Short mmCIF file of C-alpha atoms in Angstrom, two decimals:
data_model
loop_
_atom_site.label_atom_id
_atom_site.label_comp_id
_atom_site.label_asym_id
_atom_site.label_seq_id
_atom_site.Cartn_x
_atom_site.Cartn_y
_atom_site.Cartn_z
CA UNK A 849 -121.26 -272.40 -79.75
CA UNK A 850 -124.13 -273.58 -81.55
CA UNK A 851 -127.01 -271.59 -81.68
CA UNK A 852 -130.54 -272.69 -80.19
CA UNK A 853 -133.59 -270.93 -80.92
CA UNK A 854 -136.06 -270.41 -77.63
CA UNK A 855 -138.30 -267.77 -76.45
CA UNK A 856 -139.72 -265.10 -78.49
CA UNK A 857 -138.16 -263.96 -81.50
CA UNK A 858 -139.64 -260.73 -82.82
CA UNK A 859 -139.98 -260.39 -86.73
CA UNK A 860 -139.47 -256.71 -86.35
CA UNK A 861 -141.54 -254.04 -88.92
CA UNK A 862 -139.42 -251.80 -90.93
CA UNK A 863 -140.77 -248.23 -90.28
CA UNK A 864 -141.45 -246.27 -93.29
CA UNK A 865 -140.50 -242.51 -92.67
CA UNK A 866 -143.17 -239.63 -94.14
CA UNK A 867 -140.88 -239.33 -97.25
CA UNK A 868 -141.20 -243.28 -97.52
CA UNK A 869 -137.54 -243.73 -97.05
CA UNK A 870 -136.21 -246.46 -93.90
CA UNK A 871 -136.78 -244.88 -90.70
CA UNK A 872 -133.76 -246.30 -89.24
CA UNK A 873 -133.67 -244.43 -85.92
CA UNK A 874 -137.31 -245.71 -85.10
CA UNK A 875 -136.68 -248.97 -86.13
CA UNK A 876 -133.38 -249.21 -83.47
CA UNK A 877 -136.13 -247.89 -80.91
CA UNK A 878 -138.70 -250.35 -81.67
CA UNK A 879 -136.09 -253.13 -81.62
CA UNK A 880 -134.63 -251.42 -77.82
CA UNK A 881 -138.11 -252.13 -76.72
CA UNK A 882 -139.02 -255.26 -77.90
CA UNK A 883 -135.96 -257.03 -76.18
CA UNK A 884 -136.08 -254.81 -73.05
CA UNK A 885 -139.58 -256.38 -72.91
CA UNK A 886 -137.96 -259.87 -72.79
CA UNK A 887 -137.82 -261.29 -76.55
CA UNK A 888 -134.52 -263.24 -76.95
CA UNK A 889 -133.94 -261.93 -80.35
CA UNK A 890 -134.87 -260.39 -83.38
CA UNK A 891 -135.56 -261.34 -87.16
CA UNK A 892 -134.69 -258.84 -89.25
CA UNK A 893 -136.33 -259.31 -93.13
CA UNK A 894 -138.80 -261.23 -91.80
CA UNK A 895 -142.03 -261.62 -93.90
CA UNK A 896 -143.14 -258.69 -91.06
CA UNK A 897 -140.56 -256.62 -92.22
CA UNK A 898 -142.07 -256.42 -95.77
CA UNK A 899 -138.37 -257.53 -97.03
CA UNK A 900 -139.96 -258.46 -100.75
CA UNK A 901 -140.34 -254.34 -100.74
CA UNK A 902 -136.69 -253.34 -99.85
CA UNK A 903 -134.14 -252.67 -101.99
CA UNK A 904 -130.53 -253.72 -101.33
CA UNK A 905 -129.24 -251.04 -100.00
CA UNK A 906 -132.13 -250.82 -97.62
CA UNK A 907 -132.11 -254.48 -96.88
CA UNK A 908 -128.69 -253.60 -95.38
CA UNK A 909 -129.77 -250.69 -93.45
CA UNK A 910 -132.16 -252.91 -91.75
CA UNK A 911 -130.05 -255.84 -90.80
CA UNK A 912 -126.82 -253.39 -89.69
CA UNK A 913 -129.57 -251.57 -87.29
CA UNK A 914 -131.40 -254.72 -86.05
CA UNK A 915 -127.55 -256.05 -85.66
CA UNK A 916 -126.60 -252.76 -83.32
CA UNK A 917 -129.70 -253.23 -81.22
CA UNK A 918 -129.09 -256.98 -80.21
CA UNK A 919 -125.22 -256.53 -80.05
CA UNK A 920 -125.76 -253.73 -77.31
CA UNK A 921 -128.69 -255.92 -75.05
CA UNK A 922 -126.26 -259.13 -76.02
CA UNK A 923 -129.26 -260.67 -77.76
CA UNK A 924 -129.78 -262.89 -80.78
CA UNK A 925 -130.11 -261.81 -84.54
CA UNK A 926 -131.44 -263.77 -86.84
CA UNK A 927 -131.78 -262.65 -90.94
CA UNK A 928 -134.69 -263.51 -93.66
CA UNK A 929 -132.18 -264.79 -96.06
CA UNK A 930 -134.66 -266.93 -97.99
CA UNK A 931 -135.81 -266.64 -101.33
CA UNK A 932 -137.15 -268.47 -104.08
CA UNK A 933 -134.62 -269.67 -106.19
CA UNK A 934 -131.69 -271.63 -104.45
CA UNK A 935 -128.79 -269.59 -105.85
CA UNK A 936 -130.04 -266.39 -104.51
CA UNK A 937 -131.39 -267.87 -101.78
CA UNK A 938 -127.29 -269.68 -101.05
CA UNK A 939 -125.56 -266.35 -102.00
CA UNK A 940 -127.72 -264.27 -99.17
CA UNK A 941 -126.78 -267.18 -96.37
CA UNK A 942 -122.82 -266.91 -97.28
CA UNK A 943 -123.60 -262.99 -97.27
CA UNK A 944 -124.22 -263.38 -93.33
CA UNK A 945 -120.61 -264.05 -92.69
CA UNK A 946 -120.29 -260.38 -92.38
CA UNK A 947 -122.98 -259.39 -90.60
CA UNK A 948 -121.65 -258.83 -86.79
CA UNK A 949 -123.59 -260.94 -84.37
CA UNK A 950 -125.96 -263.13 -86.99
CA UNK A 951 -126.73 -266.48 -85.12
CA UNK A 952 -128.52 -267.79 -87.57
CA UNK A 953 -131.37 -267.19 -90.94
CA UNK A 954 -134.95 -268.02 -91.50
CA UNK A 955 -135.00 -269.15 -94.70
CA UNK A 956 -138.03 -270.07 -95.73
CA UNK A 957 -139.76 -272.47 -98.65
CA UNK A 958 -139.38 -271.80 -102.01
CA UNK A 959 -142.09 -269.79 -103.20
CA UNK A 960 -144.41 -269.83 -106.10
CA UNK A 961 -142.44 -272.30 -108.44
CA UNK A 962 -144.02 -274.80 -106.54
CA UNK A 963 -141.00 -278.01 -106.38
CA UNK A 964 -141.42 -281.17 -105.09
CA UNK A 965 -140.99 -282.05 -101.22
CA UNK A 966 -138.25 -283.68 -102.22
CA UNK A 967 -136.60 -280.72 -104.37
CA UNK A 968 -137.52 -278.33 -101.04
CA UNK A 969 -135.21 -280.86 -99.07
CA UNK A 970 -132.46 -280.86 -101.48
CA UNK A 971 -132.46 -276.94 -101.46
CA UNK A 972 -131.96 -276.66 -97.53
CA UNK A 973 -129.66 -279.37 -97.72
CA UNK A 974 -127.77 -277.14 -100.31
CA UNK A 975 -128.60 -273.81 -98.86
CA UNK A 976 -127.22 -275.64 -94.95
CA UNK A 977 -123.97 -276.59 -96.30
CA UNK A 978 -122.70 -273.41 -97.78
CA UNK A 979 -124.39 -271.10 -95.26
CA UNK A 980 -122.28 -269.78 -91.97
CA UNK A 981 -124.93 -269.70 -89.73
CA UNK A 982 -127.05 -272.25 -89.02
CA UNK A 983 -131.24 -271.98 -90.60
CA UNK A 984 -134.10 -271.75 -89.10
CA UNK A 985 -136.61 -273.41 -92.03
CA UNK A 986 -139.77 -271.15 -92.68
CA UNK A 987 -142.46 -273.84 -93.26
CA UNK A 988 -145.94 -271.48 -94.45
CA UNK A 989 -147.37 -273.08 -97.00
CA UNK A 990 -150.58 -270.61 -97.34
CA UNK A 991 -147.88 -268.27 -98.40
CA UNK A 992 -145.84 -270.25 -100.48
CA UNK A 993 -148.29 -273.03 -102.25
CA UNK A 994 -145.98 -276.12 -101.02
CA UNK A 995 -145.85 -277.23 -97.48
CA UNK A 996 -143.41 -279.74 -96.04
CA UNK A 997 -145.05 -282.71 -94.15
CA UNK A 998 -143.36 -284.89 -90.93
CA UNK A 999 -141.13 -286.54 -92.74
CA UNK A 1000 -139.22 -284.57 -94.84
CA UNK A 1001 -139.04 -281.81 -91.76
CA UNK A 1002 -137.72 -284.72 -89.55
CA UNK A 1003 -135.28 -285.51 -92.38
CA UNK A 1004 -133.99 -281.73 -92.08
CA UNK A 1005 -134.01 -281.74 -88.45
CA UNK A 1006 -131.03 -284.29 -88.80
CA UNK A 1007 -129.60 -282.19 -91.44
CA UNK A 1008 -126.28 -280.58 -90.24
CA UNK A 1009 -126.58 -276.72 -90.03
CA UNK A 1010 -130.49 -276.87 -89.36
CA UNK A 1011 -131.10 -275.81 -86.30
CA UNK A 1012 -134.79 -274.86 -85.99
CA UNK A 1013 -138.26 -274.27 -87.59
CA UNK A 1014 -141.17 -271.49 -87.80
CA UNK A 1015 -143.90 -273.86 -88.46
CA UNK A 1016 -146.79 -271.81 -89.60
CA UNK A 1017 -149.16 -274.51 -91.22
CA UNK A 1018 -152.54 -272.52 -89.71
CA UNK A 1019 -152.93 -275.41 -86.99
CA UNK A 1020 -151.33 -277.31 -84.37
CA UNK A 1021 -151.93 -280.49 -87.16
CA UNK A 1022 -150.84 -284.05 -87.34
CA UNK A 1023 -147.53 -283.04 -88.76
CA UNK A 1024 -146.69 -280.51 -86.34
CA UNK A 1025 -147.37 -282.64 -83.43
CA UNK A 1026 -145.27 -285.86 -84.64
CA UNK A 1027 -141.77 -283.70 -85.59
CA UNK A 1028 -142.65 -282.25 -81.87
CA UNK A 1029 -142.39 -286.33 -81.02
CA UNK A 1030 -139.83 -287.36 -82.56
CA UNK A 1031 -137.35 -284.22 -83.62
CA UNK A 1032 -133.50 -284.36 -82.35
CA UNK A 1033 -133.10 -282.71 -78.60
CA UNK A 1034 -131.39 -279.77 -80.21
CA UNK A 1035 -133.66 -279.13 -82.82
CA UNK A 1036 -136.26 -276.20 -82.19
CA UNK A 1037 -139.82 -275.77 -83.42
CA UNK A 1038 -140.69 -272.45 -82.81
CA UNK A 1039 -144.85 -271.67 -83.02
CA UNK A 1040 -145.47 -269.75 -86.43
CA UNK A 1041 -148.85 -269.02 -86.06
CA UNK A 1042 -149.43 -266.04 -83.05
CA UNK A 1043 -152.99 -268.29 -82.58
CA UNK A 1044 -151.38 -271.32 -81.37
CA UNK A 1045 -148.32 -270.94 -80.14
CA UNK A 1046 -148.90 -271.63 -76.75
CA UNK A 1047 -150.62 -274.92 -77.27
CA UNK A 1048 -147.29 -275.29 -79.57
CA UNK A 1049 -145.34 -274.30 -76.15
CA UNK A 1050 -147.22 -277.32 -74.08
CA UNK A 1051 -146.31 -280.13 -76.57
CA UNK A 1052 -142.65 -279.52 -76.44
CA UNK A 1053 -142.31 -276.01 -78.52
CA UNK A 1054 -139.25 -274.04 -77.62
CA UNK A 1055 -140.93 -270.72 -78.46
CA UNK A 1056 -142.61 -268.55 -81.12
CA UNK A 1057 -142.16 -266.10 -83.81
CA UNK A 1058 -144.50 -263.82 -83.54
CA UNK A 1059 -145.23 -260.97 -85.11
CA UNK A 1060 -148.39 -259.72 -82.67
CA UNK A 1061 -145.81 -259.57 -80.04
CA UNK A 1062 -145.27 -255.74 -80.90
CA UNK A 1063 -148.16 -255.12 -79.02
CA UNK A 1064 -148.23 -256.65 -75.10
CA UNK A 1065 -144.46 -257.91 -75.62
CA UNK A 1066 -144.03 -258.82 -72.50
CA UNK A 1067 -147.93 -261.04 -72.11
CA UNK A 1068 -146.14 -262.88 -74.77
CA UNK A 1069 -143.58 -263.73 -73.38
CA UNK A 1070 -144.91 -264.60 -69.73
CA UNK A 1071 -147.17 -267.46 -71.87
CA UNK A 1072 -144.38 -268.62 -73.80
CA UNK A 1073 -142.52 -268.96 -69.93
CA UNK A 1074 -145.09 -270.39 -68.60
CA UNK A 1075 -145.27 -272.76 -71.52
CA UNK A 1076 -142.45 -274.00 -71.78
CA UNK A 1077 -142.56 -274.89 -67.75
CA UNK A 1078 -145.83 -276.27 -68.23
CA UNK A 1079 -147.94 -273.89 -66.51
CA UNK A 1080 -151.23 -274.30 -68.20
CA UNK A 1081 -153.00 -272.12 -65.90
CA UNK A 1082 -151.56 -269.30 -66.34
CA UNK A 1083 -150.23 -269.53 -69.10
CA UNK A 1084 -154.16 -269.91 -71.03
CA UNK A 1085 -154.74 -267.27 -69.10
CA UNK A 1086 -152.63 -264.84 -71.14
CA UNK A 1087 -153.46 -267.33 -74.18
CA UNK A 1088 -157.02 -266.02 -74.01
CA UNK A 1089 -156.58 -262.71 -73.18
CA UNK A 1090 -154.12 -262.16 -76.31
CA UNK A 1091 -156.23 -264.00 -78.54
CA UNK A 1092 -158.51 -261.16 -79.61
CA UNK A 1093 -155.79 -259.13 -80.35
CA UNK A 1094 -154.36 -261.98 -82.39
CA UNK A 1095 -157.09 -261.75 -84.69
CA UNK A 1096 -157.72 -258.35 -84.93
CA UNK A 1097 -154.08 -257.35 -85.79
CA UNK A 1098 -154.59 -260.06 -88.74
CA UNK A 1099 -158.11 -259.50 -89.75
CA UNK A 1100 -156.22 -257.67 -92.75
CA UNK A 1101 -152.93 -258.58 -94.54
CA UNK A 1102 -150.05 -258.52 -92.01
CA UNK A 1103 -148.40 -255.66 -91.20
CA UNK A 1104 -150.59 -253.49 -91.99
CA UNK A 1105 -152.62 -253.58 -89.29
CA UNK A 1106 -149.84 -253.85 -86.52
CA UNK A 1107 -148.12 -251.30 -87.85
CA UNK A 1108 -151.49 -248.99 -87.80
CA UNK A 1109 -151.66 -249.51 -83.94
CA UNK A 1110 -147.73 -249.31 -83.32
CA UNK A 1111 -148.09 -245.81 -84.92
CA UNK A 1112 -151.55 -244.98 -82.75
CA UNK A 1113 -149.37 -245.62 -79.87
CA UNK A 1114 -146.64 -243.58 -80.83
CA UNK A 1115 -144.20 -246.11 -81.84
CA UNK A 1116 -143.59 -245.74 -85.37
CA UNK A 1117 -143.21 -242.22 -87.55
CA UNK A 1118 -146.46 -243.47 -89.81
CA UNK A 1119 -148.52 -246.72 -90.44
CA UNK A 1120 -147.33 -247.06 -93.77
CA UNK A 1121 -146.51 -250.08 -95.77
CA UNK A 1122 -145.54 -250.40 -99.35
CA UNK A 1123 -147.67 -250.92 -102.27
CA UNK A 1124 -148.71 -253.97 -103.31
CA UNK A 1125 -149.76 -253.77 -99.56
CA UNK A 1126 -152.71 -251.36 -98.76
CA UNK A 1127 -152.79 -249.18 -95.53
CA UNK A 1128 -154.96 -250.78 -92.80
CA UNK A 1129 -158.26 -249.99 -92.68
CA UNK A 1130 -160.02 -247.42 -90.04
CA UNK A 1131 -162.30 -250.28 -88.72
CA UNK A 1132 -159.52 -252.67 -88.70
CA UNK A 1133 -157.63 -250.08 -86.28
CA UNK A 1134 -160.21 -249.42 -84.32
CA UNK A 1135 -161.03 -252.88 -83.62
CA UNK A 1136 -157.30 -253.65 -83.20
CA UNK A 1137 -156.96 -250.56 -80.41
CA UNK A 1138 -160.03 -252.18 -78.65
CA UNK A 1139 -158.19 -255.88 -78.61
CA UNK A 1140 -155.40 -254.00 -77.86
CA UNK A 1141 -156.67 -252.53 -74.56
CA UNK A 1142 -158.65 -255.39 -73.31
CA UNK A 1143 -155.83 -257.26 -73.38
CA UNK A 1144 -153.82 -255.16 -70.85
CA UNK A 1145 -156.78 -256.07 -68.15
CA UNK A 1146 -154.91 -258.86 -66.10
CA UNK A 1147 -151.92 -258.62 -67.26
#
């Protein structure tokens, strides 16, 4: 059965344990409560997941426990298999064949060698025929200094084993709006941005990855419901509440800061995150804990 993206898909953190080793165990319970909150699914190796900072073997460990957690709640998994040359990036996606339960990869725009639109097309198309699982294209072009516009993403919408996109362009722009117009039925944009994805959600979204959604999972995904059945009430009702916290958990490179108030809450062994990435700052926390509690007033 083909797989459609829809709700929330969590981009899980990868715990660090005090030795700096994986903290698998806490990263099984953090994954346990993120569905049991409601997300449909998680992405393991997501940009959240600090994946350019695992080895191999660690790389495994997180997809085999993030493939454990959604195979016992009979949810989705979905794998970062992108990279940044489109050999690797093929070799990871035909990799996925063994991983039990893998419905499908974000793989996301070649990074710093900066190609064409046109060469970014050709590499999906490549990447899409040789992988088993259908991809969910990464489009963050603050990240990644190129950006794919309307029509090449509407080109790879009718691509054959494309089934989706994270569009995370820092807006709901022009481009967004006319691949939500004119996309194929079964083709999924899923909100990138934790800012706008409800917005996303009223002009024919089919959900969000987002990583913010560690904290208040289940706010999120009451918007993204009421979203996608066109409740704006209510739904900009949790849109506004959640937007402080939105902010705050990014005011400093993500996940730092998440991860900071995950630990404060007892969720995760520490707040760490490997170097190049600094430790959160004790402002940034503080602020984040204060978004963080608002935001549970109404909900």
């Amino acid at each position: 059965m083909a797989y459609h993206p829809s709700g929330l898909l969590a981009p899980i953190v990868t715990p660090f344990a005090a030795d700096g080793s994986v903290d698998v165990r806490a990263l099984e319970r953090l994954g346990g409560e993120l569905l049991d909150a409601g997300a449909t699914g998680l992405i393991a190796l997501s940009t959240t997941g600090e994946p350019t900072s695992l080895d191999t073997a660690e790389r495994d460990e997180v997809v085999a426990a993030c493939a454990r957690v959604a195979a016992d709640r009979g949810k989705a998994l979905v794998v970062g298999a992108g990279t940044n040359d489109t050999r690797t990036t093929i070799a990871r996606h035909e990799a996925l064949a063994g991983v039990p339960g893998c419905v499908a990869s974000l793989a996301v725009v070649p990074y710093y060698v900066r190609p064409s639109e046109a060469a970014i097309v050709a590499h999906f198309q490549a990447v899409a025929e040789r992988s088993p699982v259908p991809l969910i294209l990464y489009n963050i072009p603050y990240r990644t200094g190129r950006g794919l516009g309307a029509g090449a993403l509407l080109e790879l919408a009718a691509t054959p084993g494309v089934c989706g996109l994270k569009q995370a362009v820092g807006a709901l722009d022009a481009d967004t709006l006319a691949v939500l117009a004119a996309k194929p039925e079964d083709f999924a944009v899923l909100g990138g941005d934790d800012a706008f994805v409800f917005p996303t959600m009223l002009m024919g979204g089919a959900g969000a990855v987002a990583a913010a959604a560690h904290l208040h999972t289940g706010r999120f995904v009451a918007m993204l419901d009421d979203g996608a059945a066109g409740r704006v009430a209510e739904g900009r009702s949790h849109a506004e509440a959640l937007l402080p916290l939105v902010q705050a958990l990014f005011a400093e490179p993500n996940p730092a800061v998440v991860k900071a108030v995950l630990h404060a809450e007892g969720r995760l062994p520490t707040p760490d995150v490997r170097m190049p990435l600094a430790a959160a700052s004790e402002a940034a926390v503080q602020a984040a804990r204060l978004a963080f509690s608002a935001a549970a007033q109404g909900g």
